[in-house]
Amino acid sequence: MSERTVITGKGLPLVGNDIDTDRIIPARFLRCVTFDGLGEQVFADDRKALNGQHPFDLPQYQNAKILVVNGNFGCGSSREHAPQAIARWGIEAIVGESFAEIFFGNCLAMGIPCVTSAAENIKSIQNLLQENPDIQMTLDLEGLKVKCGHYSSAVKIDSGARNMLVTGKWDTCSLLIKNISQIKNTGEKLPYLAW
């Protein structure tokens, strides 16, 4: 299974509160049959409006793995396309002040940790990433810490969600495959399956 314990890589600061799912992936991209190609359209309208100056376009943040956001990130509609677009762009974890509940759940179902920290910690990390985009970040889900260069702070995540991530139980398909013999045994005992 796919355990998520430590994520290391470049960070990407995205400053602003109440960034909703329609900004993350505009509605016109929801007509897709699969999620393929959504990464290219993440923040499409914001990126167009900023004419190449959006953090997702800036060369120094390309290949970033950890997104650093502010409050109520992922609010608005419950579209699962939003975390899909973020993940397909390359983001593997999100550190923020707070997350919309449904967005958090959609991320968890994909194995994307969404951890929180105090506003002043997030601001410090965003400032560090703006000053030195090549600085490495590490999110440690077992130790509940985030490091950005020499800066370190505690992070929080619901204990059930954390357990699902570090044990790999978020990955329900792998969990089913891993336990296929138990599933077959149980199926054989069910009278409505054994005609």
Short mmCIF file of C-alpha atoms in Angstrom, two decimals:
data_model
loop_
_atom_site.label_atom_id
_atom_site.label_comp_id
_atom_site.label_asym_id
_atom_site.label_seq_id
_atom_site.Cartn_x
_atom_site.Cartn_y
_atom_site.Cartn_z
CA MET A 1 0.00 0.00 0.00
CA SER A 2 1.01 3.63 -0.39
CA GLU A 3 2.05 4.96 3.00
CA ARG A 4 2.53 8.72 3.31
CA THR A 5 5.00 9.46 6.08
CA VAL A 6 7.51 12.03 4.82
CA ILE A 7 7.19 14.32 1.81
CA THR A 8 10.26 16.29 0.79
CA GLY A 9 10.74 18.76 -2.02
CA LYS A 10 10.45 22.35 -3.08
CA GLY A 11 7.62 24.43 -1.70
CA LEU A 12 5.21 26.72 -3.51
CA PRO A 13 3.69 29.68 -1.63
CA LEU A 14 0.15 30.60 -2.65
CA VAL A 15 -0.93 33.62 -0.64
CA GLY A 16 -4.60 34.39 -0.02
CA ASN A 17 -7.58 33.31 2.04
CA ASP A 18 -10.77 31.64 0.78
CA ILE A 19 -9.31 30.29 -2.45
CA ASP A 20 -12.23 28.25 -3.74
CA THR A 21 -12.44 25.20 -5.96
CA ASP A 22 -13.72 27.24 -8.92
CA ARG A 23 -10.48 29.21 -8.85
CA ILE A 24 -8.45 26.01 -8.46
CA ILE A 25 -10.11 24.42 -11.50
CA PRO A 26 -12.71 26.51 -13.38
CA ALA A 27 -16.06 24.86 -14.11
CA ARG A 28 -15.51 24.64 -17.87
CA PHE A 29 -12.86 21.94 -17.25
CA LEU A 30 -15.27 19.67 -15.36
CA ARG A 31 -16.65 18.11 -18.53
CA CYS A 32 -13.69 15.76 -18.82
CA VAL A 33 -14.26 12.00 -18.72
CA THR A 34 -10.98 11.38 -16.86
CA PHE A 35 -8.81 13.67 -14.76
CA ASP A 36 -5.99 13.51 -17.32
CA GLY A 37 -4.75 16.94 -18.35
CA LEU A 38 -6.28 18.79 -15.39
CA GLY A 39 -2.84 19.67 -14.02
CA GLU A 40 -2.24 21.96 -16.98
CA GLN A 41 -5.47 23.84 -16.20
CA VAL A 42 -4.99 24.32 -12.44
CA PHE A 43 -5.72 27.99 -11.59
CA ALA A 44 -6.29 28.62 -15.32
CA ASP A 45 -8.17 31.91 -14.91
CA ASP A 46 -5.92 33.28 -12.17
CA ARG A 47 -2.84 32.37 -14.20
CA LYS A 48 -4.21 34.04 -17.32
CA ALA A 49 -5.12 37.19 -15.35
CA LEU A 50 -1.62 37.38 -13.89
CA ASN A 51 0.00 36.91 -17.31
CA GLY A 52 2.63 34.36 -16.27
CA GLN A 53 3.25 35.82 -12.80
CA HIS A 54 1.09 33.33 -10.88
CA PRO A 55 3.16 31.11 -8.54
CA PHE A 56 2.15 28.03 -10.57
CA ASP A 57 3.75 29.66 -13.65
CA LEU A 58 6.92 31.07 -12.10
CA PRO A 59 10.01 29.06 -13.11
CA GLN A 60 11.39 29.00 -9.57
CA TYR A 61 8.41 27.00 -8.31
CA GLN A 62 8.25 24.41 -11.06
CA ASN A 63 8.45 20.83 -9.77
CA ALA A 64 7.35 21.93 -6.29
CA LYS A 65 5.83 19.16 -4.18
CA ILE A 66 4.45 21.04 -1.16
CA LEU A 67 1.86 23.79 -1.52
CA VAL A 68 1.71 26.39 1.28
CA VAL A 69 -1.64 28.14 1.57
CA ASN A 70 -3.59 30.36 3.95
CA GLY A 71 -7.08 30.05 5.44
CA ASN A 72 -10.14 28.16 4.20
CA PHE A 73 -8.34 26.74 1.18
CA GLY A 74 -10.54 24.68 -1.15
CA CYS A 75 -13.84 26.25 -0.09
CA GLY A 76 -16.84 26.49 -2.41
CA SER A 77 -18.22 23.58 -4.38
CA SER A 78 -17.25 20.02 -3.54
CA ARG A 79 -15.62 19.21 -6.88
CA GLU A 80 -12.99 16.50 -6.58
CA HIS A 81 -11.42 17.92 -9.74
CA ALA A 82 -9.71 20.57 -7.56
CA PRO A 83 -7.35 18.23 -5.67
CA GLN A 84 -6.98 16.14 -8.82
CA ALA A 85 -5.75 19.21 -10.73
CA ILE A 86 -3.37 20.18 -7.93
CA ALA A 87 -1.97 16.64 -7.71
CA ARG A 88 -1.62 16.27 -11.48
CA TRP A 89 0.38 19.52 -11.53
CA GLY A 90 2.78 17.78 -9.12
CA ILE A 91 1.76 18.74 -5.59
CA GLU A 92 2.02 15.88 -3.07
CA ALA A 93 1.11 17.68 0.18
CA ILE A 94 -0.53 20.92 1.31
CA VAL A 95 0.37 22.94 4.41
CA GLY A 96 -2.06 25.67 5.38
CA GLU A 97 -3.93 27.59 8.03
CA SER A 98 -7.21 25.76 7.39
CA PHE A 99 -9.02 23.73 4.74
CA ALA A 100 -12.61 23.37 3.62
CA GLU A 101 -13.91 20.06 4.97
CA ILE A 102 -14.94 18.48 1.66
CA PHE A 103 -11.71 19.56 -0.03
CA PHE A 104 -9.77 17.98 2.85
CA GLY A 105 -11.74 14.73 2.43
CA ASN A 106 -11.17 14.66 -1.32
CA CYS A 107 -7.44 15.14 -0.75
CA LEU A 108 -7.36 12.37 1.85
CA ALA A 109 -9.06 9.98 -0.58
CA MET A 110 -6.15 10.65 -2.96
CA GLY A 111 -3.42 10.37 -0.33
CA ILE A 112 -2.63 14.09 -0.29
CA PRO A 113 -1.91 15.20 3.28
CA CYS A 114 -3.48 18.55 4.25
CA VAL A 115 -1.92 19.70 7.50
CA THR A 116 -2.48 22.92 9.41
CA SER A 117 -0.31 25.29 11.37
CA ALA A 118 -0.75 28.70 12.96
CA ALA A 119 -1.10 31.70 10.66
CA GLU A 120 2.26 33.15 11.74
CA ASN A 121 4.02 29.85 10.91
CA ILE A 122 2.43 29.74 7.46
CA LYS A 123 3.41 33.36 6.81
CA SER A 124 7.00 32.63 7.86
CA ILE A 125 7.18 29.65 5.50
CA GLN A 126 5.65 31.60 2.61
CA ASN A 127 8.15 34.43 3.18
CA LEU A 128 11.06 31.99 3.23
CA LEU A 129 9.88 30.41 -0.03
CA GLN A 130 9.50 33.81 -1.68
CA GLU A 131 13.01 34.84 -0.57
CA ASN A 132 14.63 31.52 -1.48
CA PRO A 133 12.52 29.35 -3.81
CA ASP A 134 15.18 26.59 -3.90
CA ILE A 135 14.91 25.92 -0.18
CA GLN A 136 13.83 22.36 0.60
CA MET A 137 10.74 21.56 2.62
CA THR A 138 9.95 18.41 4.55
CA LEU A 139 6.57 17.40 5.90
CA ASP A 140 6.89 14.66 8.52
CA LEU A 141 3.50 13.12 9.25
CA GLU A 142 4.86 10.82 11.92
CA GLY A 143 6.60 13.61 13.84
CA LEU A 144 3.88 16.17 12.93
CA LYS A 145 6.45 18.76 11.84
CA VAL A 146 7.13 20.82 8.78
CA LYS A 147 10.61 22.11 7.99
CA CYS A 148 11.51 24.81 5.52
CA GLY A 149 15.27 25.16 5.45
CA HIS A 150 16.26 25.83 9.08
CA TYR A 151 12.72 26.87 10.06
CA SER A 152 10.56 24.25 11.74
CA SER A 153 7.05 24.25 13.17
CA ALA A 154 4.49 21.81 14.46
CA VAL A 155 1.56 20.85 12.24
CA LYS A 156 -1.82 19.33 13.00
CA ILE A 157 -4.01 16.81 11.26
CA ASP A 158 -6.95 14.76 12.52
CA SER A 159 -5.60 11.57 14.10
CA GLY A 160 -7.84 9.33 11.98
CA ALA A 161 -6.72 10.99 8.75
CA ARG A 162 -3.08 10.88 9.85
CA ASN A 163 -3.40 7.16 10.63
CA MET A 164 -4.93 6.49 7.21
CA LEU A 165 -2.03 8.29 5.51
CA VAL A 166 0.87 6.77 7.44
CA THR A 167 -0.54 3.23 7.24
CA GLY A 168 -1.63 3.49 3.61
CA LYS A 169 -5.28 2.79 4.45
CA TRP A 170 -6.30 5.89 2.49
CA ASP A 171 -5.65 3.78 -0.63
CA THR A 172 -8.84 1.74 -0.65
CA CYS A 173 -8.09 -0.09 -3.91
CA SER A 174 -4.72 -1.32 -2.63
CA LEU A 175 -6.38 -2.23 0.66
CA LEU A 176 -8.90 -4.41 -1.20
CA ILE A 177 -6.19 -6.08 -3.28
CA LYS A 178 -4.05 -6.71 -0.20
CA ASN A 179 -6.97 -8.43 1.53
CA ILE A 180 -8.43 -10.29 -1.47
CA SER A 181 -8.21 -13.72 0.21
CA GLN A 182 -10.17 -12.47 3.25
CA ILE A 183 -12.76 -10.94 0.92
CA LYS A 184 -13.14 -14.26 -0.92
CA ASN A 185 -13.45 -16.17 2.35
CA THR A 186 -16.13 -13.82 3.61
CA GLY A 187 -17.93 -14.02 0.26
CA GLU A 188 -18.05 -17.81 0.47
CA LYS A 189 -19.79 -17.57 3.85
CA LEU A 190 -22.50 -15.23 2.67
CA PRO A 191 -25.60 -17.24 1.67
CA TYR A 192 -26.68 -14.75 -0.99
CA LEU A 193 -23.30 -15.05 -2.77
CA ALA A 194 -23.01 -18.83 -2.59
CA TRP A 195 -26.10 -19.95 -4.49
#
